[in-house]
Short mmCIF file of N, CA and C in Angstrom, two decimals:
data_model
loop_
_atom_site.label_atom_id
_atom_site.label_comp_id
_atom_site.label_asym_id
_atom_site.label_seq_id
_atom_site.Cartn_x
_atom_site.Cartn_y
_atom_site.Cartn_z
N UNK A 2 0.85 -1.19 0.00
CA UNK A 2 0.00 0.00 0.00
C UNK A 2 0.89 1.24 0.00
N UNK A 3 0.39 2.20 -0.74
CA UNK A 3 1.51 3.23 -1.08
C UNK A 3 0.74 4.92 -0.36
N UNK A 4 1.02 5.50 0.74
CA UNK A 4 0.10 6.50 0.97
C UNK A 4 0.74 7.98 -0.30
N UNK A 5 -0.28 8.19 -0.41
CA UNK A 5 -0.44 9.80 -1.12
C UNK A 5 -0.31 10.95 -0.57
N UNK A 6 -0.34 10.72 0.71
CA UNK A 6 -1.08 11.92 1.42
C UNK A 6 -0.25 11.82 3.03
N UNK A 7 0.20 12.75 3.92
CA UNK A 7 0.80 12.47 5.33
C UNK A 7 -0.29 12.14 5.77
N UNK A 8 -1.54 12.58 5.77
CA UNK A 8 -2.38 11.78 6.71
C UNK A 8 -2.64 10.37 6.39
N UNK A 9 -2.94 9.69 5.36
CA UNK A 9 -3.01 8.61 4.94
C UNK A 9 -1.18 7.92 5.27
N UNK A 10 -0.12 8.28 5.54
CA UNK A 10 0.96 7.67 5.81
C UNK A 10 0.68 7.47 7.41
N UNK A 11 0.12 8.12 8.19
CA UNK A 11 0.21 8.14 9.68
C UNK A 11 -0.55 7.90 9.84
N UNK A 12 -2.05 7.48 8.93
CA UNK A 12 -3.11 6.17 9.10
C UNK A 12 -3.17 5.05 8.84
N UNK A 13 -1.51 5.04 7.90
CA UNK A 13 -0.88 3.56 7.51
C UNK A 13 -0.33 3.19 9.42
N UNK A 14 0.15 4.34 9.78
CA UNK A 14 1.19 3.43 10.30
C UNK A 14 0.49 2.57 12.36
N UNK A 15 -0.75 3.44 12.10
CA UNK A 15 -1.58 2.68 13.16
C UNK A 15 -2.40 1.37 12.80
N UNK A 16 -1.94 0.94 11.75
CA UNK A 16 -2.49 -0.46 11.23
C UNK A 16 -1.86 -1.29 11.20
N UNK A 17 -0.44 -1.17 11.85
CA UNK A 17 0.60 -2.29 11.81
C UNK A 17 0.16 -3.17 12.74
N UNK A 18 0.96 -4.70 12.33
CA UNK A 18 0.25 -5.61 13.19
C UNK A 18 1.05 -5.73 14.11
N UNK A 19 2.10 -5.05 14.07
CA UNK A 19 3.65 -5.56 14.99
C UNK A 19 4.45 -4.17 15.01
N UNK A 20 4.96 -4.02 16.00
CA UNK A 20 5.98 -3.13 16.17
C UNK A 20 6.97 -3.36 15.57
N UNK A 21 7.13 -1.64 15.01
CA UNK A 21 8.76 -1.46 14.01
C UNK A 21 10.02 -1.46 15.10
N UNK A 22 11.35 -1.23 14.89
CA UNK A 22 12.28 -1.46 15.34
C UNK A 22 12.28 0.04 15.82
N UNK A 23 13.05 -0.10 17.22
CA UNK A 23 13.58 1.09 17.87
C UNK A 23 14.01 2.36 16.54
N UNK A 24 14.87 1.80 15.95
CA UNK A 24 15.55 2.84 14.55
C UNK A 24 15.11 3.00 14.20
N UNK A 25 13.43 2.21 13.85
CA UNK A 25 12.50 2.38 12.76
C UNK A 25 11.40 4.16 12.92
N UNK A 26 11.12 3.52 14.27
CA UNK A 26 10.18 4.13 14.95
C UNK A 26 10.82 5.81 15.23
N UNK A 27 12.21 5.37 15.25
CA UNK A 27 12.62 7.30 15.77
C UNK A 27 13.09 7.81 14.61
N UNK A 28 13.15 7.07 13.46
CA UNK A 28 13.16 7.43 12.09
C UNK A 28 12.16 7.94 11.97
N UNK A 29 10.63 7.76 12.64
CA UNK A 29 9.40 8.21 11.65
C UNK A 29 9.15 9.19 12.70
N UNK A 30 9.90 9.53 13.99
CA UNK A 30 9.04 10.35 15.19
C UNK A 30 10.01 11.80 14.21
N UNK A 31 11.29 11.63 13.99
CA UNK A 31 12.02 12.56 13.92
C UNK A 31 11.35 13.43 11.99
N UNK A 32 11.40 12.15 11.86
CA UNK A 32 10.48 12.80 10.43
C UNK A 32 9.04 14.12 9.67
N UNK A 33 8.39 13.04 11.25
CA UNK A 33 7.29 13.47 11.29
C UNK A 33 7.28 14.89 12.35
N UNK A 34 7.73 14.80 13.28
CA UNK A 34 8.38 16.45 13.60
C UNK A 34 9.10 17.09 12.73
N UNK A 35 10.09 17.09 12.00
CA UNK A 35 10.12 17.74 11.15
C UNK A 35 9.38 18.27 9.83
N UNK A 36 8.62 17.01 9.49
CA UNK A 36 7.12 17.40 8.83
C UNK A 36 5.98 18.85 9.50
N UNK A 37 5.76 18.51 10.66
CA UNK A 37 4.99 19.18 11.21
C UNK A 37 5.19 20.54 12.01
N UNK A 38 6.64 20.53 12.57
CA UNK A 38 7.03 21.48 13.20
C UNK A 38 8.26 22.66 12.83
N UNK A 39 9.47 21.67 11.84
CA UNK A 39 10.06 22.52 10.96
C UNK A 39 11.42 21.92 11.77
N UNK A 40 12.32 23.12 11.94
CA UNK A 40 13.92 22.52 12.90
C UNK A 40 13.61 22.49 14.21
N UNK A 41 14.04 21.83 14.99
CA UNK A 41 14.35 21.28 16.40
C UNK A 41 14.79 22.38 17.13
N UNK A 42 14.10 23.43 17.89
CA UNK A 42 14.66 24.20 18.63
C UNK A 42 14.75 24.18 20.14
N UNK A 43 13.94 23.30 20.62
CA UNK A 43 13.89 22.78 21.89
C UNK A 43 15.41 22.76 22.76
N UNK A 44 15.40 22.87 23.84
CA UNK A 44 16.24 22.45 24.45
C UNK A 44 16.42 20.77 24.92
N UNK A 45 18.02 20.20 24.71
CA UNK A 45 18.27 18.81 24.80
C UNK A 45 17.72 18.43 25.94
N UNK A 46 17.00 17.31 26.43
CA UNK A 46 16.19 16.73 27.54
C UNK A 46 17.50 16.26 28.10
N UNK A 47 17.76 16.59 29.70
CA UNK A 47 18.78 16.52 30.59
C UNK A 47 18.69 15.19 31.58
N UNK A 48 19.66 15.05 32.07
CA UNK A 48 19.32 13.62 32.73
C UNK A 48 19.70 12.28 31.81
N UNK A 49 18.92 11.35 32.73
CA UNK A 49 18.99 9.80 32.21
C UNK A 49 17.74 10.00 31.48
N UNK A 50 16.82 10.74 30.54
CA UNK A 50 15.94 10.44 29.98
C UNK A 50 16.39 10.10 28.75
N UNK A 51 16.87 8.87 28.71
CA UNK A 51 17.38 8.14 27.37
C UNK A 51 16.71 8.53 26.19
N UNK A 52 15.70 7.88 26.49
CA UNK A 52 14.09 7.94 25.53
C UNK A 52 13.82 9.40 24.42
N UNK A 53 13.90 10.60 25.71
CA UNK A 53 13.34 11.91 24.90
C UNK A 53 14.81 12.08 24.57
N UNK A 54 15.90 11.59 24.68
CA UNK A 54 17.16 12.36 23.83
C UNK A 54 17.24 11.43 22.84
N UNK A 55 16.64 10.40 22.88
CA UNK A 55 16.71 9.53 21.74
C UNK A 55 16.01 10.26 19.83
N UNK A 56 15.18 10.90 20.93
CA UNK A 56 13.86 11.26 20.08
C UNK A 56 14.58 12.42 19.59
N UNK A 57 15.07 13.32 20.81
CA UNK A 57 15.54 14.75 20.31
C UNK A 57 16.99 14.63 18.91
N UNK A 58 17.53 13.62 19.19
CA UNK A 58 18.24 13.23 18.52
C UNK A 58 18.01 13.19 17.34
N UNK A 59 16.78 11.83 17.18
CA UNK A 59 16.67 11.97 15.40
C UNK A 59 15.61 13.29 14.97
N UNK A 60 15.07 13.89 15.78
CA UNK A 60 14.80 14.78 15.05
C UNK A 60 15.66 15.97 14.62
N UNK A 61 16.48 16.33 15.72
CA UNK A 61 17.93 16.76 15.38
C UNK A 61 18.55 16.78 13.84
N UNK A 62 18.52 15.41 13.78
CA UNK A 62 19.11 14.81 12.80
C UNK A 62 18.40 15.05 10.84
N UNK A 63 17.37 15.24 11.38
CA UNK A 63 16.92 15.94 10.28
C UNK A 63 16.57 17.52 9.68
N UNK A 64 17.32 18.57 10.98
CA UNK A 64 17.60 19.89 10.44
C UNK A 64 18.03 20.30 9.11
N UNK A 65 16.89 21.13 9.09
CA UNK A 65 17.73 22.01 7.82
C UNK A 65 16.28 21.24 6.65
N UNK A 66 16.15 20.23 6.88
CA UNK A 66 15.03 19.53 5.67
C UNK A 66 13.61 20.83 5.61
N UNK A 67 13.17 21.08 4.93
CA UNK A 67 11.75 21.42 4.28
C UNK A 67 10.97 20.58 4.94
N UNK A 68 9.68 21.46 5.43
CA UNK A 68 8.64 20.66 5.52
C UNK A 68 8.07 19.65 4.83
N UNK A 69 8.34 19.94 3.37
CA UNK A 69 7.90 19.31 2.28
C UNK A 69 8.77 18.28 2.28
N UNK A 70 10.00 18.13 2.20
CA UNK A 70 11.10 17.75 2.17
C UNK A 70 10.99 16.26 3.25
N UNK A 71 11.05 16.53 4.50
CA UNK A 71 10.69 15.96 5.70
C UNK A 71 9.33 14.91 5.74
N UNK A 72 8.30 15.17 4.92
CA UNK A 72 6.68 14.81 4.41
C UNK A 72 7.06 13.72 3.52
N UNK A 73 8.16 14.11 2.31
CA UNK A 73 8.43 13.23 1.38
C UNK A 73 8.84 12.05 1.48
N UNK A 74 10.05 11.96 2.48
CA UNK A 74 10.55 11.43 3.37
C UNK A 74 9.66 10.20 4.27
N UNK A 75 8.91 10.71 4.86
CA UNK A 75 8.19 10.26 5.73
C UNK A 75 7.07 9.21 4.76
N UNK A 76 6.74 9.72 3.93
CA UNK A 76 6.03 8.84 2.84
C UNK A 76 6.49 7.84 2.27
N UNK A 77 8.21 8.15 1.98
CA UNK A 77 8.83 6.69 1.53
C UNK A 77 9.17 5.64 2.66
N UNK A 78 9.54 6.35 3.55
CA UNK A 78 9.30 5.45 4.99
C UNK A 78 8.34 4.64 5.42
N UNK A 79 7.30 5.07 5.28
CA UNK A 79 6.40 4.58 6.12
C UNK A 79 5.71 3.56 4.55
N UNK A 80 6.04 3.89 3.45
CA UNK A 80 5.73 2.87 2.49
C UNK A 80 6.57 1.50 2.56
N UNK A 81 7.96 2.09 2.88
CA UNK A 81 8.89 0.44 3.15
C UNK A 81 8.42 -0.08 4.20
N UNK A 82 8.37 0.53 5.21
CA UNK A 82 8.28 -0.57 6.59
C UNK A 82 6.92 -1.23 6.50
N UNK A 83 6.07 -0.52 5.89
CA UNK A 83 4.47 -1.31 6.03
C UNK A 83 4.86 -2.51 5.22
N UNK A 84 5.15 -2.81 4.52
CA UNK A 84 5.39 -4.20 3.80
C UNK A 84 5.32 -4.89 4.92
N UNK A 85 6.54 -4.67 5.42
CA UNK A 85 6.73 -5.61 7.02
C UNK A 85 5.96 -5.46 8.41
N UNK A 86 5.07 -4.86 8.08
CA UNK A 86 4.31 -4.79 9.42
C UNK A 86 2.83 -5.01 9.41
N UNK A 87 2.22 -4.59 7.95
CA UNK A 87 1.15 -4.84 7.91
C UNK A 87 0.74 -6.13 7.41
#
């Protein structure tokens, strides 16, 4: 199944039958913030909160991308992994 549309990609991806991989999943969190919100300006989450620096990380990691850019992205993503999940 191929989505057209970000909403139809992030209505793909609540239909999985199985959880994607740690990499998978902060691949699509960091994406999809950058889809929606633009660059990462937040301050780095301090502490042992592994988790939200995990997150802050890959979204990090996709500075500088276009909204559009980031959307596109997120569409070819979430088209590979559904093979394997749905």
């Amino acid at each position: 199944m191929k989505p057209t549309t970000f909403e139809e990609a992030i209505a793909l991806t609540q239909k999985f039958t199985s959880k994607p991989s740690n990499e998978e999943l902060l691949k699509l969190y960091g994406l999809y913030k950058q889809a929606t919100e633009g660059d990462n300006v937040s301050e780095r989450p301090g502490g042992f909160d592994f988790k939200a620096a995990a997150k802050y990380n890959s979204w990090l990691g996709f500075k500088g991308k276009s909204k559009s850019e980031a959307t596109a992205l997120y569409l070819e993503l979430v088209e590979k992994i559904a093979e394997k999940y749905i």
